[in-house]
mmCIF file of C-alpha atoms in Angstrom:
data_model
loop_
_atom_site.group_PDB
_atom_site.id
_atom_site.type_symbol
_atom_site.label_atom_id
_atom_site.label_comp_id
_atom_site.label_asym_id
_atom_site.label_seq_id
_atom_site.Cartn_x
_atom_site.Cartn_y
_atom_site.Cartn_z
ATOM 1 C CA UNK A 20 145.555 72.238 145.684
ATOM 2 C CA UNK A 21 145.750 75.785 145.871
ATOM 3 C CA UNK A 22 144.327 78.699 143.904
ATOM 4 C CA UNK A 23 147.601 79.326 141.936
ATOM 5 C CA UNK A 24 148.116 75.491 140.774
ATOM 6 C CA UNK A 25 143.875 75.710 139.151
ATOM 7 C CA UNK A 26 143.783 76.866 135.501
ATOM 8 C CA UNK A 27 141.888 79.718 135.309
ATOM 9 C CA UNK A 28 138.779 80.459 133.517
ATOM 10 C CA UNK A 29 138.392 83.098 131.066
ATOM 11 C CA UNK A 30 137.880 86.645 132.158
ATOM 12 C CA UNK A 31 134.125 87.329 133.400
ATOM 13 C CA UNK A 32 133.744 89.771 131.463
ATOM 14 C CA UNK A 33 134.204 87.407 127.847
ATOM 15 C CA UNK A 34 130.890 86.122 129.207
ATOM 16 C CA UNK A 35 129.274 88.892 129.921
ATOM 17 C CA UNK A 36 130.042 92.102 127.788
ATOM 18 C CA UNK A 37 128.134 92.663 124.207
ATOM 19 C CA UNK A 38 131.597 94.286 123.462
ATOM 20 C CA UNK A 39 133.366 90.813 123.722
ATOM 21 C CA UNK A 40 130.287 89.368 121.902
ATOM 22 C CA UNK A 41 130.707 91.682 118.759
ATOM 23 C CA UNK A 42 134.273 90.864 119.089
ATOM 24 C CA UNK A 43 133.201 87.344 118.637
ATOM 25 C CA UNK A 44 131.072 87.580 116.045
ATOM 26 C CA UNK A 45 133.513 89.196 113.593
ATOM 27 C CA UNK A 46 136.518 87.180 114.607
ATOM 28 C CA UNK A 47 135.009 84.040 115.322
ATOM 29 C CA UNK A 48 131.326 83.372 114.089
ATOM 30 C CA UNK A 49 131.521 85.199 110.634
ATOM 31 C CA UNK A 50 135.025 83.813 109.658
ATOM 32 C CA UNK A 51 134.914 80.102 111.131
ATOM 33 C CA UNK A 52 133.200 77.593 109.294
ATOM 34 C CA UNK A 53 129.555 77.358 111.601
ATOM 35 C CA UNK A 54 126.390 74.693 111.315
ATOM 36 C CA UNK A 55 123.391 76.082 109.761
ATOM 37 C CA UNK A 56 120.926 73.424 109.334
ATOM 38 C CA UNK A 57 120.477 69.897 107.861
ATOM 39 C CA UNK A 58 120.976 68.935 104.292
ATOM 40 C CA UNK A 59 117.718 67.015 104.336
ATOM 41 C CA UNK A 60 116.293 70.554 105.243
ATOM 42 C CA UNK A 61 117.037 71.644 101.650
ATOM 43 C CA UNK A 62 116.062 68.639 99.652
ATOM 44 C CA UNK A 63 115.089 69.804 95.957
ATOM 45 C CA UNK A 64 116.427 71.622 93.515
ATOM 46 C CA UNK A 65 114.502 75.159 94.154
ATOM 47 C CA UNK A 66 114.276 74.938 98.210
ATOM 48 C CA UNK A 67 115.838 77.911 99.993
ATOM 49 C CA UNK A 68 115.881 78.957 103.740
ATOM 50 C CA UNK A 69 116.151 82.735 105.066
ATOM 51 C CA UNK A 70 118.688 82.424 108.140
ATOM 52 C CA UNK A 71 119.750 84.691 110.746
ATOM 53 C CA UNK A 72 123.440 84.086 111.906
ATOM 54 C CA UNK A 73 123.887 87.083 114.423
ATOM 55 C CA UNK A 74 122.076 89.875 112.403
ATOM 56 C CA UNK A 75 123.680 88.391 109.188
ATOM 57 C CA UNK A 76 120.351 87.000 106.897
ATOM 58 C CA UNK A 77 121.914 84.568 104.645
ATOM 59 C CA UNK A 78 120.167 83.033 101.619
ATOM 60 C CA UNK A 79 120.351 79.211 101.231
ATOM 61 C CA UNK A 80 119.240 78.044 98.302
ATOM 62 C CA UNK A 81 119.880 74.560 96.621
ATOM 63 C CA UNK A 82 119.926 75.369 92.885
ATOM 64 C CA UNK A 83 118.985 73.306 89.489
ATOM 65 C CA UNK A 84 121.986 71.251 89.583
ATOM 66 C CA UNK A 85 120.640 69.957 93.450
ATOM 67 C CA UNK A 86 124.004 72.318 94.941
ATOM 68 C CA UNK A 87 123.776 74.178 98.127
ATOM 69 C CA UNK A 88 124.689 77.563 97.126
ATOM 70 C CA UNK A 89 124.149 80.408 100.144
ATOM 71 C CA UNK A 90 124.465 84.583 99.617
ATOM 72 C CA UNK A 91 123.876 87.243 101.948
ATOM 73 C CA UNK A 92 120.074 88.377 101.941
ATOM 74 C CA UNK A 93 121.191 91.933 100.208
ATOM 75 C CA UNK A 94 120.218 93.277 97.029
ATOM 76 C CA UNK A 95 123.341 94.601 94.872
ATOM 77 C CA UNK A 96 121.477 97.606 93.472
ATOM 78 C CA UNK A 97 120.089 99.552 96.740
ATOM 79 C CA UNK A 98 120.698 97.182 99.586
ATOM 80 C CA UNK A 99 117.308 95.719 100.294
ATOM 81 C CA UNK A 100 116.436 92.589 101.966
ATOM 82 C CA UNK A 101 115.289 89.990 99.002
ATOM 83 C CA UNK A 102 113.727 87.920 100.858
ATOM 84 C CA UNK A 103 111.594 87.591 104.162
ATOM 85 C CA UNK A 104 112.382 84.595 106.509
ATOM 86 C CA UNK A 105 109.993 82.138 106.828
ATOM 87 C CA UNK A 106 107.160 83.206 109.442
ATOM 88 C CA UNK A 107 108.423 86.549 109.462
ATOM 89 C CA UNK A 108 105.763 89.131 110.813
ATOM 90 C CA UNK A 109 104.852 91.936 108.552
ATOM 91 C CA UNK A 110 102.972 94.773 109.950
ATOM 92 C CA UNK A 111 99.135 94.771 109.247
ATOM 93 C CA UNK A 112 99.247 98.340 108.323
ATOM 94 C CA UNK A 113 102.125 98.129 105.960
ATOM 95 C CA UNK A 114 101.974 96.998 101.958
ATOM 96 C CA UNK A 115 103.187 93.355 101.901
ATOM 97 C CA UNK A 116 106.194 93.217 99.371
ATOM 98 C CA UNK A 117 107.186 90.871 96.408
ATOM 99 C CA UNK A 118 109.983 89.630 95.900
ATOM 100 C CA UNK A 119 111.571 87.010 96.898
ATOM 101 C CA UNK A 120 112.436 83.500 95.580
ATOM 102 C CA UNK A 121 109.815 82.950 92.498
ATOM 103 C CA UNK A 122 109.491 79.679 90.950
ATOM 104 C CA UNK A 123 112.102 78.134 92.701
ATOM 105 C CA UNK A 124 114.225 79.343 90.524
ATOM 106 C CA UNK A 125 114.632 83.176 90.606
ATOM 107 C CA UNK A 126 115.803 85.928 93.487
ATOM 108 C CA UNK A 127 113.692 89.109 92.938
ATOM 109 C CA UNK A 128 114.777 92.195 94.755
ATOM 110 C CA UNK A 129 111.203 93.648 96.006
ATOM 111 C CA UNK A 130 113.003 97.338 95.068
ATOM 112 C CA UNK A 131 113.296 97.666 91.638
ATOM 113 C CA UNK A 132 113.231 93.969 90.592
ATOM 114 C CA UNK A 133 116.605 93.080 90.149
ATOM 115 C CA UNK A 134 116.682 89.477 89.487
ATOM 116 C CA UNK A 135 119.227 86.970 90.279
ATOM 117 C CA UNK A 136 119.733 82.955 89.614
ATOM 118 C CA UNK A 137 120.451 80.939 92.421
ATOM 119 C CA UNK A 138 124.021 80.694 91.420
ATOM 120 C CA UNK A 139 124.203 84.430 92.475
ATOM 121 C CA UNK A 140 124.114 86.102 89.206
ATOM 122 C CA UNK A 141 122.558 88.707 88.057
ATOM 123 C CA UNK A 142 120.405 87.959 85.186
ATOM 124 C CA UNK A 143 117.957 90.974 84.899
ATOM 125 C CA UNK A 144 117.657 95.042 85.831
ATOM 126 C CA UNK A 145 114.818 96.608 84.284
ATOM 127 C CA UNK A 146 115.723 99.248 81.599
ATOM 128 C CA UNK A 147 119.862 98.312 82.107
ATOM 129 C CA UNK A 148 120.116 96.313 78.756
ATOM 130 C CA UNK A 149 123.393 96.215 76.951
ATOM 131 C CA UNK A 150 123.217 99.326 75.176
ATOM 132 C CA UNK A 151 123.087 101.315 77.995
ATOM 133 C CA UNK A 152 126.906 100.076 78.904
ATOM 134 C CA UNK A 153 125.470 98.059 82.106
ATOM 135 C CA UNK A 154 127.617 95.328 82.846
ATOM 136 C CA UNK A 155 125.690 92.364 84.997
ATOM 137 C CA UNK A 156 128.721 90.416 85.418
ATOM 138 C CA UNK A 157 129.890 92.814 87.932
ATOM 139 C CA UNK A 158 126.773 92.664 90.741
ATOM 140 C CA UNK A 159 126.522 89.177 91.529
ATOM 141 C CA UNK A 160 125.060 88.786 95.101
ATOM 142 C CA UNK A 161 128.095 88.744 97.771
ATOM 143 C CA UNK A 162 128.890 84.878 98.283
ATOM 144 C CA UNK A 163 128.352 83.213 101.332
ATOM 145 C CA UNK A 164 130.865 79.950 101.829
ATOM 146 C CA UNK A 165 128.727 76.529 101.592
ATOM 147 C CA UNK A 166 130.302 72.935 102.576
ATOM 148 C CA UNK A 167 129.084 69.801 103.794
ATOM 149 C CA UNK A 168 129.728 66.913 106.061
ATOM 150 C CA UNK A 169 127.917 64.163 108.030
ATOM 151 C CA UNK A 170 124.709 65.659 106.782
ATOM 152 C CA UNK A 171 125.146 69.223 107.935
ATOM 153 C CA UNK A 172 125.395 72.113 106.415
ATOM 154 C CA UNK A 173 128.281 74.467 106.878
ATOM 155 C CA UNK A 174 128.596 78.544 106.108
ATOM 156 C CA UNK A 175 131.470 80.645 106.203
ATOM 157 C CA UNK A 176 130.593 84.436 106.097
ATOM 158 C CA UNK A 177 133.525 85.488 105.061
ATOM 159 C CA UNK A 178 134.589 83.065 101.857
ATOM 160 C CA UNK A 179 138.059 84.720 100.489
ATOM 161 C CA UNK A 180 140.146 84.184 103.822
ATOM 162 C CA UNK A 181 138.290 80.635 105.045
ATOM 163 C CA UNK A 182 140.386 77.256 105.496
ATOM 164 C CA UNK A 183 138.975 74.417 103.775
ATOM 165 C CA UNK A 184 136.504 72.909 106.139
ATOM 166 C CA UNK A 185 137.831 69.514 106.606
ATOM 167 C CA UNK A 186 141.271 71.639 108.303
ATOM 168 C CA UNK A 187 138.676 72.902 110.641
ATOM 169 C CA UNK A 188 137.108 69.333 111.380
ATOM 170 C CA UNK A 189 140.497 67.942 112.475
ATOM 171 C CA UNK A 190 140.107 64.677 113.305
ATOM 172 C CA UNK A 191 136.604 64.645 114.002
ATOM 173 C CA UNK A 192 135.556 62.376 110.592
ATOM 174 C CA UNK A 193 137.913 59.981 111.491
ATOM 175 C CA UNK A 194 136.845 59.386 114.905
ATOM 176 C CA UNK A 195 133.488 59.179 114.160
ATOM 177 C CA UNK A 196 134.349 57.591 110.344
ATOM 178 C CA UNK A 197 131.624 54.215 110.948
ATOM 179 C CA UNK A 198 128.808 56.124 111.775
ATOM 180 C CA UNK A 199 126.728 56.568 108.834
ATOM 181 C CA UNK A 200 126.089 60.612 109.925
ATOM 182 C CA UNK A 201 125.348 61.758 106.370
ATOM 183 C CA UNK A 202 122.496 59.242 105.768
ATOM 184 C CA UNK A 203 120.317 60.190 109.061
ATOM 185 C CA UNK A 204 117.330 61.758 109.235
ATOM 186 C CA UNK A 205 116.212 64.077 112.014
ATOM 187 C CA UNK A 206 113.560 62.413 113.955
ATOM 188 C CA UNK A 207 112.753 64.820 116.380
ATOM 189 C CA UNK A 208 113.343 68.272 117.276
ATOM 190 C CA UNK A 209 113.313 70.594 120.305
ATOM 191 C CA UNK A 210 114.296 73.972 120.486
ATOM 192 C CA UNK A 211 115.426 75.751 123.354
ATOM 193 C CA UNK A 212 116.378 79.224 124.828
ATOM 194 C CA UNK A 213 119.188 79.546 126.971
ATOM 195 C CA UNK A 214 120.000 82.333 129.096
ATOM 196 C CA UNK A 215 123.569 81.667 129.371
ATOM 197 C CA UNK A 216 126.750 82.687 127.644
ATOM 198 C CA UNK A 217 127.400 79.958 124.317
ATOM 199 C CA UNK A 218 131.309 79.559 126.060
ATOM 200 C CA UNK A 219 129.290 78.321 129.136
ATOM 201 C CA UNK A 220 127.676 76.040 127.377
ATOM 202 C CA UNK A 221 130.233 74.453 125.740
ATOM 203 C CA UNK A 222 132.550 74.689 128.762
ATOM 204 C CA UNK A 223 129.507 72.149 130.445
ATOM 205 C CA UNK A 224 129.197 69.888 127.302
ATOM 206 C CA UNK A 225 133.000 69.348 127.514
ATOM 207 C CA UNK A 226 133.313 68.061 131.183
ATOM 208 C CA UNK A 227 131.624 65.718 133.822
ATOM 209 C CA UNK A 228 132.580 66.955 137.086
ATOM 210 C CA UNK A 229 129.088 68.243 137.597
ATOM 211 C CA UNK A 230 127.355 65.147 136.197
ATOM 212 C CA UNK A 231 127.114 63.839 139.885
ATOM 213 C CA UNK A 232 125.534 66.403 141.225
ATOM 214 C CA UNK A 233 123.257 67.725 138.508
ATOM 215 C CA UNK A 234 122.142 64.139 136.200
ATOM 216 C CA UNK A 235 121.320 61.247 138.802
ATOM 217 C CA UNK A 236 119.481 59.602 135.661
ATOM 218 C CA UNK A 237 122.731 60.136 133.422
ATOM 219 C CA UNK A 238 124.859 58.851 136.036
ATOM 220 C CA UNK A 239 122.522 55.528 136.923
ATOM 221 C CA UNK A 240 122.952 54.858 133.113
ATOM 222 C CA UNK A 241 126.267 55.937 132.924
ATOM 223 C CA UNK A 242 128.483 55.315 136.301
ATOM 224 C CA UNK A 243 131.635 56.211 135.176
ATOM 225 C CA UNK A 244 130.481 59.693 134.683
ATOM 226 C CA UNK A 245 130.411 60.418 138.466
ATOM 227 C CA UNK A 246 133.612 58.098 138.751
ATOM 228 C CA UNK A 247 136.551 60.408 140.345
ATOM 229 C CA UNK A 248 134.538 63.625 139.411
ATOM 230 C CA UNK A 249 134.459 62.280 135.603
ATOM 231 C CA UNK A 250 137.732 61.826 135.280
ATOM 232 C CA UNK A 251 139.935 59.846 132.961
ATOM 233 C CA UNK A 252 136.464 59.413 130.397
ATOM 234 C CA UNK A 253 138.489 57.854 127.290
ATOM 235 C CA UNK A 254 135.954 59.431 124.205
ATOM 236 C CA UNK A 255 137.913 58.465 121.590
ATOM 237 C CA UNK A 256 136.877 54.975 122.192
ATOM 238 C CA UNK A 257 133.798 55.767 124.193
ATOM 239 C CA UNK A 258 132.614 55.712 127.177
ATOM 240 C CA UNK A 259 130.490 52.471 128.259
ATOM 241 C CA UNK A 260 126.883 52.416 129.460
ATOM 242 C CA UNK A 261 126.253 50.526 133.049
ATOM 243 C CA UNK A 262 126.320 46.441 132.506
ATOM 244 C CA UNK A 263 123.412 45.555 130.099
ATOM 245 C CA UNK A 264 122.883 48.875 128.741
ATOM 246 C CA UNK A 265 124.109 50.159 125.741
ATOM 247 C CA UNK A 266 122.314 53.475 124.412
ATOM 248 C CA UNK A 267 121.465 56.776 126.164
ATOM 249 C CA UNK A 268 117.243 55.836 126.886
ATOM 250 C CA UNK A 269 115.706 55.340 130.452
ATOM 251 C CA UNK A 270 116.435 51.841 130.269
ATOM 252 C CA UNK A 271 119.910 51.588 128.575
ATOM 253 C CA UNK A 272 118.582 49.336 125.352
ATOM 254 C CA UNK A 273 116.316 50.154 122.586
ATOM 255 C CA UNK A 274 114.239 48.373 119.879
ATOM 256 C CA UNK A 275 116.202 50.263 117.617
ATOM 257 C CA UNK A 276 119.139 48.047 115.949
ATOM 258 C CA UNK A 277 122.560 49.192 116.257
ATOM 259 C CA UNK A 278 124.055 51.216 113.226
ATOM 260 C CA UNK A 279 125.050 48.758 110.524
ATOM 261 C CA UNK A 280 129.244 49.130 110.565
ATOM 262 C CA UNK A 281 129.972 49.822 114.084
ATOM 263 C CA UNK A 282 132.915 48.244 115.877
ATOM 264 C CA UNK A 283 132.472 45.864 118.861
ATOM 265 C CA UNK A 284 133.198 49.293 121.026
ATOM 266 C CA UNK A 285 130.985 51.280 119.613
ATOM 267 C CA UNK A 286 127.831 49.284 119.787
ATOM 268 C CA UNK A 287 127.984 49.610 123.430
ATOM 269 C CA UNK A 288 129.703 53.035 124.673
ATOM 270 C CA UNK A 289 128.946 56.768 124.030
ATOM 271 C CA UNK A 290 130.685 59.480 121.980
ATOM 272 C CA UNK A 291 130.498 63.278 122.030
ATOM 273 C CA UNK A 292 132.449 65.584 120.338
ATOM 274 C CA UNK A 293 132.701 69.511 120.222
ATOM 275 C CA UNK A 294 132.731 70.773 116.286
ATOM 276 C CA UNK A 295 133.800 74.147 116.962
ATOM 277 C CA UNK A 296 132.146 76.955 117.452
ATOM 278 C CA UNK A 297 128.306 75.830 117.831
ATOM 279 C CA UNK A 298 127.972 72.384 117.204
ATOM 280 C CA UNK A 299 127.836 69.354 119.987
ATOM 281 C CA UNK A 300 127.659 65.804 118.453
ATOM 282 C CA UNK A 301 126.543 63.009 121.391
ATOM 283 C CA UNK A 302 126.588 59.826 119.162
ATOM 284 C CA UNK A 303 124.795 56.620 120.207
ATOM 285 C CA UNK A 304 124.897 52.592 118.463
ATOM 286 C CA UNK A 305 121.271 53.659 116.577
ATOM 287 C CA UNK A 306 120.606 57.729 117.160
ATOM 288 C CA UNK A 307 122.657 61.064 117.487
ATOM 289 C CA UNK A 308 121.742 64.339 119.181
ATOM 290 C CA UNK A 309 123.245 67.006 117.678
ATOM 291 C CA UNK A 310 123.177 70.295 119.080
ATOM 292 C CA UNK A 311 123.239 73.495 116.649
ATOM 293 C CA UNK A 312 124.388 76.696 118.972
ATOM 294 C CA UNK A 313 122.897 79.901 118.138
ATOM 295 C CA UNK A 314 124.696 82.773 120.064
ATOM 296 C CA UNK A 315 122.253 85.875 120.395
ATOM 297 C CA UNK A 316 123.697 87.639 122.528
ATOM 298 C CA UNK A 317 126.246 87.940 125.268
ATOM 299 C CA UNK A 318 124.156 86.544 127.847
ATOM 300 C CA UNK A 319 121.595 84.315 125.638
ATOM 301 C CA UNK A 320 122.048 81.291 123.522
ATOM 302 C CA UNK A 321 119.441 79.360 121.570
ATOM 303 C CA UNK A 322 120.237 75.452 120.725
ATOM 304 C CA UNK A 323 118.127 73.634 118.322
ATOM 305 C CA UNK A 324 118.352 69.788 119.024
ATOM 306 C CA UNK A 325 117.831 67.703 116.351
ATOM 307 C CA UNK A 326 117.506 63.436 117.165
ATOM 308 C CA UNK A 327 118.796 61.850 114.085
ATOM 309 C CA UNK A 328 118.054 58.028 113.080
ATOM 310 C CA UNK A 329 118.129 55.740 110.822
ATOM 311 C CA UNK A 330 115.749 55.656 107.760
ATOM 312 C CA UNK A 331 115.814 52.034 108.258
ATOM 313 C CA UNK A 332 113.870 52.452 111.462
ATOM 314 C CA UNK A 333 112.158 55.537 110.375
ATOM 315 C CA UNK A 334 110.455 53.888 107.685
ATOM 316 C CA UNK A 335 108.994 51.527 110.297
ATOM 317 C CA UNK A 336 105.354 51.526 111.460
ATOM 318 C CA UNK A 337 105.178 52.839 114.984
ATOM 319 C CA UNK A 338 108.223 54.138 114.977
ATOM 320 C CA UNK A 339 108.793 56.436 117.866
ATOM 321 C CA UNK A 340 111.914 57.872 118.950
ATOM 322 C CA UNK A 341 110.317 58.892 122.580
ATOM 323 C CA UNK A 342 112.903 56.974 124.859
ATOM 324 C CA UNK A 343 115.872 58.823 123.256
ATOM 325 C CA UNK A 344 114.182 62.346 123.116
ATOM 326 C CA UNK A 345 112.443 62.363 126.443
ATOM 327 C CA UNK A 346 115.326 61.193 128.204
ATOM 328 C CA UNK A 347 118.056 63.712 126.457
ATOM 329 C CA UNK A 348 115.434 66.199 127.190
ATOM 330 C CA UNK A 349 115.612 65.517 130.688
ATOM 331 C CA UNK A 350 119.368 65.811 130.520
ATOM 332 C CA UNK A 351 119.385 69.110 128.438
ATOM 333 C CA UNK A 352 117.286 70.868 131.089
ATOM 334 C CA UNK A 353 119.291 70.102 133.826
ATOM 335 C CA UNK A 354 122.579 71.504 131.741
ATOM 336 C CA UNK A 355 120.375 74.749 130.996
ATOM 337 C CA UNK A 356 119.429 75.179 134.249
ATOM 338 C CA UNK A 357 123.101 75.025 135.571
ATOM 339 C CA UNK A 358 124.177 77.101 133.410
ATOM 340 C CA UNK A 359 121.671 79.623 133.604
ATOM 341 C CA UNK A 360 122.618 79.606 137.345
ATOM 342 C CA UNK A 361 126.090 80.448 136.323
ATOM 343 C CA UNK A 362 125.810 83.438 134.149
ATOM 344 C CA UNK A 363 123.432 84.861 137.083
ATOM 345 C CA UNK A 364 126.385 83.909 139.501
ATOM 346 C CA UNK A 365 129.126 85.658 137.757
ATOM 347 C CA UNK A 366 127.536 88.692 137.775
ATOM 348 C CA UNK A 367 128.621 89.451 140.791
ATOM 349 C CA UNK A 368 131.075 91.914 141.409
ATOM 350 C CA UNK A 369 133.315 89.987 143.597
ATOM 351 C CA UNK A 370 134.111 87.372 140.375
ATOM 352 C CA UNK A 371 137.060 88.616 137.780
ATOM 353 C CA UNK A 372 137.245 84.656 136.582
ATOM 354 C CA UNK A 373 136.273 80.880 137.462
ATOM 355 C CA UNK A 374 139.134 78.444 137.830
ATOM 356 C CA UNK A 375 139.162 74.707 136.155
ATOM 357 C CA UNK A 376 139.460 71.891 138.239
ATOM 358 C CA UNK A 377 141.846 69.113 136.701
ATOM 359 C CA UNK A 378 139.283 66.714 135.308
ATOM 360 C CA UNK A 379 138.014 69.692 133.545
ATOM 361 C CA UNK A 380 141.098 69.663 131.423
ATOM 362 C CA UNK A 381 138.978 69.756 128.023
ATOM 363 C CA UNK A 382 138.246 72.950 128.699
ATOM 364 C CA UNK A 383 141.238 74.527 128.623
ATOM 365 C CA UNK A 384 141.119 73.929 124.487
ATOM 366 C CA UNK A 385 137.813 76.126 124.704
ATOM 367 C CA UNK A 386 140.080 78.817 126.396
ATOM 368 C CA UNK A 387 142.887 78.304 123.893
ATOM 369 C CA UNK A 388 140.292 78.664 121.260
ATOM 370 C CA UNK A 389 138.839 82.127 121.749
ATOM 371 C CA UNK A 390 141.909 83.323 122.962
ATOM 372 C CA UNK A 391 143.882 82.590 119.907
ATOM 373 C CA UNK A 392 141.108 83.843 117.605
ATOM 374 C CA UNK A 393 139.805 87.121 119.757
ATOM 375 C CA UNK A 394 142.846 87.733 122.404
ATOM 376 C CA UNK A 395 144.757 90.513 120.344
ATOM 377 C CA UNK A 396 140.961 92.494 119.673
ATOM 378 C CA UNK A 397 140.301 92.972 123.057
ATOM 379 C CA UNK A 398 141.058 96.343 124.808
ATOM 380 C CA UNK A 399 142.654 95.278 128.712
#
């Protein structure tokens, strides 16, 4: 097969230059629908979390009523910060602030002490009463977009032009309708930093021609990943374990039962799926890894890894999710490290673009995917 008949990669340089990057960040990461965290991370009425999506700190709050409700981390009055993430540094030298979220119930600008509900509104400004013609109603906090599915928590940082989330989703909830995603709990968590472009890493997640070569464990587990390069893998039913195994541990089983719902298929083969941009779902019969992407820069992505189970087994004395976590971790490090080798590879001067080989086909929807959402921003 020659040169001309292989899809090409992307252009290097869309994994390489912060130019490209803050092209994706505005077109892509602050207008598409992106995982922030677990709901189970904001359980009562009051909680909040300070996050930082890409130099964007966003205020997630969960307010009386028990809804998610998120705002960017900017005063209305003079533009400060209202609140400091949690185990944010402050300088010893420097007065420590108030402010914040008080009571669980109130956002207090450290400034001048404009006060907000955690619905957004303004509710206070020192010496701005009604008689002075101040109109509250009009400096609300600016809205950040807040859905929900299987559990996770989606923003949108720009609300007015977003598509409803489930448009964005696709099909994904129905392929993955009978397992019981929303009532999980995360079991375990490991966090990891990634030098590596977050197109590389997806462009790994969504093939197995390297699984030969880089996970002998995966593939002992798991023959038909090495099968014809990892070719013809049907994931919309699943793809099946070796005979006798049936989940993605050292040995194939676990004492962990099988989700309560699952089809005959599903109790015994493996799903993944790709939520675009920064999500990557592996689903097992009893746990899920889910990986959150969070792009920092052109050449650096951080994943947090959450292991999600039952509460069923949870609940359970001596429950210990070890043969799932160590064994994914395993996996994981191998990916990083391949694709850690890549973004040093392509810096070469010689390489203007990669090519796909056919059972890499997936990733040719990654390419249509930044393309159609970046293509006509970026200068030839």
């Amino acid at each position: 097969m020659s040169a001309e008949q292989l899809e090409r990669t992307l252009p290097t340089s869309w994994y390489r230059s912060p130019e490209i990057f803050r092209t994706e960040k505005e077109r892509i990461f602050c207008r598409e629908w992106i995982v922030a965290c677990r709901e189970e991370e904001l359980p009562q009425p009051g909680d909040h979390r300070v996050l930082d999506w890409l130099g964007e700190s966003v205020l997630l709050v969960r307010n009386r009523e028990g809804e998610l409700r998120a705002f960017y981390n900017v005063c209305r009055h003079r533009g400060s910060r209202l609140c400091r993430a949690a185990g944010e540094t402050v300088d010893a030298s420097r007065t420590v602030l108030g402010g914040g979220v008080i009571a669980g119930r109130l956002i207090v600008c450290p400034y001048h002490q404009w006060s907000y509900d955690f619905n957004g509104a303004l509710i206070a400004a020192p010496h701005l009463g009604a008689g002075t013609g101040f109109n509250k109603q009009e400096f609300h906090l600016y809205p950040v977009g807040v859905d929900t599915w299987g559990g996770f928590v989606f923003l949108n940082l720009t609300p007015s032009e977003a598509q409803p989330l489930a448009a964005q989703l696709g099909g994904i909830p129905e392929r993955l309708q009978r397992y019981p995603l929303g009532e999980l709990r995360i079991g375990a968590t490991i966090r990891y930093e990634i030098a590596a472009n977050w197109k590389i890493l997806c462009e790994n997640y969504n093939e197995c021609y390297h699984c030969g070569g880089v996970h002998p464990e995966l593939c002992a587990l798991v023959p038909s990943f090495r099968e014809a390069g990892g070719a013809n893998l049907d994931w919309t039913r699943g793809v099946p374990h070796r005979e006798g195994a049936y989940t993605f541990t050292p040995s194939g089983t676990t004492v962990r039962r099988p989700f309560p719902g699952l089809n005959a298929d599903e109790q015994v083969r493996h799903k993944g799926e790709l939520v675009y941009p920064n999500v990557f779902l592996s689903v097992a019969c009893e746990h899920v890894a889910a990986f959150i992407l969070h792009p920092r820069g052109a050449e650096r992505t951080d994943i947090t890894c959450h292991f999600l189970f039952e509460t069923h087994e949870m609940e359970k004395a001596g429950f210990d999710p070890s043969d799932a976590v160590d064994f994914w971790d395993l996996v994981n490090r191998q990916d990083w490290t391949v694709c850690e080798s890549v973004q040093n590879g392509i810096r070469a001067r010689v390489h203007t673009h990669g090519y796909y080989a056919p059972m890499e086909d997936w990733n040719l929807d990654i390419r249509r995917y930044v393309t159609e959402r970046i293509g006509a921003y970026v200068r030839d």
